[in-house]
mmCIF file of C-alpha atoms in Angstrom:
data_model
loop_
_atom_site.group_PDB
_atom_site.id
_atom_site.type_symbol
_atom_site.label_atom_id
_atom_site.label_comp_id
_atom_site.label_asym_id
_atom_site.label_seq_id
_atom_site.Cartn_x
_atom_site.Cartn_y
_atom_site.Cartn_z
ATOM 1 C CA MET A 1 -4.495 4.492 1.837
ATOM 2 C CA GLY A 2 -7.904 4.151 3.160
ATOM 3 C CA SER A 3 -11.657 3.622 2.727
ATOM 4 C CA GLY A 4 -13.813 5.035 -0.352
ATOM 5 C CA GLY A 5 -14.981 8.348 0.733
ATOM 6 C CA VAL A 6 -12.471 9.392 3.621
ATOM 7 C CA GLY A 7 -11.076 12.591 1.350
ATOM 8 C CA LYS A 8 -7.929 10.880 0.177
ATOM 9 C CA SER A 9 -8.260 12.710 -3.240
ATOM 10 C CA ALA A 10 -9.315 15.757 -1.776
ATOM 11 C CA ILE A 11 -6.192 15.681 0.479
ATOM 12 C CA THR A 12 -4.079 15.241 -2.586
ATOM 13 C CA LEU A 13 -5.798 17.675 -4.657
ATOM 14 C CA GLN A 14 -5.601 20.260 -2.202
ATOM 15 C CA PHE A 15 -1.902 19.742 -1.517
ATOM 16 C CA ILE A 16 -1.044 19.386 -5.217
ATOM 17 C CA ASN A 17 -3.332 22.470 -6.561
ATOM 18 C CA ARG A 18 -4.352 24.293 -3.638
ATOM 19 C CA GLN A 19 -8.597 23.180 -4.358
ATOM 20 C CA PHE A 20 -11.129 21.800 -2.876
ATOM 21 C CA LEU A 21 -13.612 19.708 -5.316
ATOM 22 C CA SER A 22 -16.957 19.198 -2.885
ATOM 23 C CA LEU A 23 -18.149 16.607 -5.482
ATOM 24 C CA TYR A 24 -17.314 13.046 -4.866
ATOM 25 C CA ASP A 25 -16.028 11.060 -7.664
ATOM 26 C CA PRO A 26 -14.543 7.502 -6.872
ATOM 27 C CA THR A 27 -10.948 7.193 -7.742
ATOM 28 C CA ILE A 28 -9.774 3.807 -9.125
ATOM 29 C CA GLU A 29 -5.908 5.265 -9.179
ATOM 30 C CA ASP A 30 -4.309 8.789 -9.959
ATOM 31 C CA ARG A 31 -0.502 9.640 -9.830
ATOM 32 C CA TYR A 32 0.576 12.859 -9.269
ATOM 33 C CA GLN A 33 3.906 14.544 -8.728
ATOM 34 C CA LYS A 34 4.838 17.663 -6.469
ATOM 35 C CA HIS A 35 7.834 19.709 -6.606
ATOM 36 C CA LEU A 36 8.623 21.586 -3.371
ATOM 37 C CA GLU A 37 11.349 23.232 -1.178
ATOM 38 C CA TYR A 38 11.450 21.611 2.305
ATOM 39 C CA LYS A 39 14.011 22.406 4.553
ATOM 40 C CA GLY A 40 15.908 24.008 2.287
ATOM 41 C CA ILE A 41 15.953 20.998 -0.062
ATOM 42 C CA GLN A 42 14.346 20.334 -3.524
ATOM 43 C CA CYS A 43 12.053 17.496 -3.072
ATOM 44 C CA MET A 44 9.890 15.665 -5.957
ATOM 45 C CA LEU A 45 6.999 13.763 -4.246
ATOM 46 C CA GLU A 46 5.269 11.091 -6.212
ATOM 47 C CA ILE A 47 1.979 10.767 -4.670
ATOM 48 C CA LEU A 48 -0.458 7.430 -5.366
ATOM 49 C CA ASP A 49 -4.169 8.853 -5.160
ATOM 50 C CA THR A 50 -5.628 4.855 -4.339
ATOM 51 C CA ALA A 51 -9.214 3.643 -4.497
ATOM 52 C CA GLY A 52 -11.020 2.804 -2.072
ATOM 53 C CA GLN A 53 -9.395 -0.091 -0.655
ATOM 54 C CA GLU A 54 -12.044 -2.633 -0.331
ATOM 55 C CA THR A 55 -12.266 -2.524 -3.584
ATOM 56 C CA PHE A 56 -9.049 -3.418 -5.358
ATOM 57 C CA SER A 57 -7.261 -5.465 -2.921
ATOM 58 C CA ALA A 58 -4.575 -6.622 -5.668
ATOM 59 C CA MET A 59 -3.647 -3.203 -6.331
ATOM 60 C CA ARG A 60 -3.673 -2.116 -2.557
ATOM 61 C CA GLU A 61 -0.582 -5.125 -2.049
ATOM 62 C CA LEU A 62 1.095 -3.294 -4.854
ATOM 63 C CA TYR A 63 0.880 -0.052 -3.337
ATOM 64 C CA MET A 64 2.201 -1.480 -0.151
ATOM 65 C CA ALA A 65 5.345 -3.344 -1.483
ATOM 66 C CA ASN A 66 6.337 -0.117 -3.545
ATOM 67 C CA GLY A 67 5.458 2.527 -0.951
ATOM 68 C CA GLU A 68 8.396 4.277 0.973
ATOM 69 C CA GLY A 69 5.616 6.291 3.114
ATOM 70 C CA PHE A 70 1.589 6.045 3.920
ATOM 71 C CA ALA A 71 -0.602 8.084 4.903
ATOM 72 C CA LEU A 72 -3.691 6.327 6.323
ATOM 73 C CA ILE A 73 -6.308 8.462 6.243
ATOM 74 C CA TYR A 74 -9.473 7.973 8.070
ATOM 75 C CA SER A 75 -13.248 10.097 8.226
ATOM 76 C CA ILE A 76 -13.608 11.245 12.021
ATOM 77 C CA THR A 77 -17.333 10.792 10.971
ATOM 78 C CA SER A 78 -16.810 7.056 10.440
ATOM 79 C CA THR A 79 -15.826 4.646 12.978
ATOM 80 C CA LEU A 80 -15.875 2.068 9.792
ATOM 81 C CA SER A 81 -13.358 4.014 8.211
ATOM 82 C CA PHE A 82 -11.068 3.996 11.237
ATOM 83 C CA GLN A 83 -11.339 0.283 11.592
ATOM 84 C CA GLU A 84 -10.087 -0.083 8.394
ATOM 85 C CA VAL A 85 -7.042 1.965 8.356
ATOM 86 C CA GLU A 86 -6.195 -0.363 11.337
ATOM 87 C CA LYS A 87 -6.590 -3.333 8.705
ATOM 88 C CA ILE A 88 -4.367 -1.784 5.941
ATOM 89 C CA ARG A 89 -1.486 -0.857 8.656
ATOM 90 C CA SER A 90 -1.353 -4.712 9.546
ATOM 91 C CA GLY A 91 -0.931 -5.379 5.951
ATOM 92 C CA ILE A 92 1.877 -2.668 5.277
ATOM 93 C CA ILE A 93 3.448 -4.239 8.467
ATOM 94 C CA LYS A 94 3.069 -7.887 7.020
ATOM 95 C CA HIS A 95 3.876 -6.928 3.683
ATOM 96 C CA LYS A 96 6.872 -5.034 4.368
ATOM 97 C CA ASN A 97 7.956 -7.414 7.111
ATOM 98 C CA ASP A 98 9.199 -3.814 8.998
ATOM 99 C CA ASP A 99 7.712 -2.344 12.088
ATOM 100 C CA ASN A 100 9.129 1.119 11.337
ATOM 101 C CA VAL A 101 7.291 1.887 8.102
ATOM 102 C CA PRO A 102 6.777 5.746 7.671
ATOM 103 C CA ILE A 103 3.102 6.271 8.518
ATOM 104 C CA VAL A 104 1.078 9.235 9.440
ATOM 105 C CA LEU A 105 -2.303 8.457 10.684
ATOM 106 C CA VAL A 106 -4.678 10.928 9.413
ATOM 107 C CA GLY A 107 -8.307 12.040 11.192
ATOM 108 C CA ASN A 108 -9.807 13.824 7.845
ATOM 109 C CA LYS A 109 -12.929 16.059 7.629
ATOM 110 C CA LYS A 110 -12.112 17.897 11.088
ATOM 111 C CA ASP A 111 -14.496 20.566 9.520
ATOM 112 C CA LEU A 112 -17.561 18.186 9.985
ATOM 113 C CA GLU A 113 -17.092 17.756 13.986
ATOM 114 C CA ALA A 114 -20.598 17.923 14.853
ATOM 115 C CA LYS A 115 -20.817 14.673 12.930
ATOM 116 C CA ARG A 116 -17.648 13.201 14.619
ATOM 117 C CA GLU A 117 -17.679 9.426 15.491
ATOM 118 C CA VAL A 118 -14.213 8.708 16.106
ATOM 119 C CA ALA A 119 -12.776 10.626 19.056
ATOM 120 C CA LEU A 120 -9.786 12.662 18.798
ATOM 121 C CA ASN A 121 -7.808 10.557 21.765
ATOM 122 C CA LYS A 122 -8.506 7.381 19.745
ATOM 123 C CA GLY A 123 -6.554 8.723 17.303
ATOM 124 C CA LYS A 124 -3.640 9.887 19.113
ATOM 125 C CA GLU A 125 -3.902 6.986 21.181
ATOM 126 C CA THR A 126 -3.565 4.556 18.257
ATOM 127 C CA ALA A 127 -1.027 6.606 16.669
ATOM 128 C CA LYS A 128 1.200 6.039 19.944
ATOM 129 C CA GLU A 129 0.382 2.666 19.743
ATOM 130 C CA TRP A 130 1.935 2.310 16.552
ATOM 131 C CA GLY A 131 4.686 4.712 16.968
ATOM 132 C CA CYS A 132 3.683 7.044 14.045
ATOM 133 C CA ASP A 133 2.398 10.658 13.916
ATOM 134 C CA PHE A 134 -1.131 11.671 14.012
ATOM 135 C CA LEU A 135 -3.029 14.945 12.684
ATOM 136 C CA GLU A 136 -6.755 15.447 12.230
ATOM 137 C CA SER A 137 -6.779 17.694 9.053
ATOM 138 C CA SER A 138 -9.565 19.075 6.724
ATOM 139 C CA ALA A 139 -8.699 18.993 2.948
ATOM 140 C CA LYS A 140 -12.078 21.334 2.819
ATOM 141 C CA THR A 141 -10.405 24.034 5.093
ATOM 142 C CA ASP A 142 -6.926 23.118 4.253
ATOM 143 C CA THR A 143 -6.092 22.113 7.731
ATOM 144 C CA ASN A 144 -3.046 20.327 8.229
ATOM 145 C CA VAL A 145 -2.770 19.344 4.555
ATOM 146 C CA ARG A 146 0.803 19.899 3.998
ATOM 147 C CA GLU A 147 1.735 18.820 7.740
ATOM 148 C CA ILE A 148 0.807 14.992 6.202
ATOM 149 C CA PHE A 149 3.422 15.127 3.719
ATOM 150 C CA TYR A 150 5.710 16.815 5.988
ATOM 151 C CA SER A 151 5.579 14.315 8.238
ATOM 152 C CA LEU A 152 6.345 11.521 5.675
ATOM 153 C CA ILE A 153 9.174 13.149 4.044
ATOM 154 C CA ASP A 154 10.713 13.599 7.424
ATOM 155 C CA GLN A 155 10.075 9.706 8.574
ATOM 156 C CA ILE A 156 11.480 8.818 5.444
ATOM 157 C CA TRP A 157 14.742 10.731 5.316
ATOM 158 C CA GLU A 158 14.849 9.720 9.145
ATOM 159 C CA LYS A 159 14.707 5.811 7.779
ATOM 160 C CA THR A 160 17.191 6.720 4.984
ATOM 161 C CA GLY A 161 19.910 8.506 6.887
ATOM 162 C CA GLY A 162 18.554 11.816 6.213
ATOM 163 C CA PRO A 163 17.811 14.217 3.213
ATOM 164 C CA PRO A 164 20.100 14.672 0.350
ATOM 165 C CA LYS A 165 23.843 16.204 1.043
ATOM 166 C CA GLN A 166 23.320 18.492 -1.871
ATOM 167 C CA LYS A 167 20.586 20.953 -2.185
ATOM 168 C CA LYS A 168 20.499 20.426 -5.738
ATOM 169 C CA THR A 169 19.891 16.351 -5.596
ATOM 170 C CA ARG A 170 16.359 15.488 -6.486
ATOM 171 C CA ASN A 171 14.708 13.508 -3.841
ATOM 172 C CA CYS A 172 12.150 10.988 -4.866
ATOM 173 C CA ILE A 173 9.412 9.624 -2.457
ATOM 174 C CA VAL A 174 6.855 7.650 -3.192
ATOM 175 C CA LEU A 175 3.852 8.038 -1.084
#
């Protein structure tokens, strides 16, 4: 979840299809499924690629209610997008009535270092304060894209008592 134009769709498409589309096409809502093996366990992830949150706040509440884990994505080139993820996190915590929701804070567009507005330490400090993981990524260069989803899987498994016991069990995770 995050503001429009921060790279939510680019991250999702890089993870699902290993491709980067440079043209920006605003998303309303796209759903994807990804089957993968992680730590010897077959997983099926359901990924919801959301709209820029300022436009569809009623939908945002539905995402918060149904999601098991959340990637809160901002652009390192936009202070406003960082402020938006702070608001989104507050909404998730309030909506879930749980301070221990699986979250990874993601500073995207790491490849645009020359245009950076949000310091690396700001992201690290905020994640530490929230008690969540933090990554900087670039969908364009495929930097830390898979790690976003792996972090969420690990956190969800930790919260739910671990991965499925049987290797062939399919695990469904909504992000």
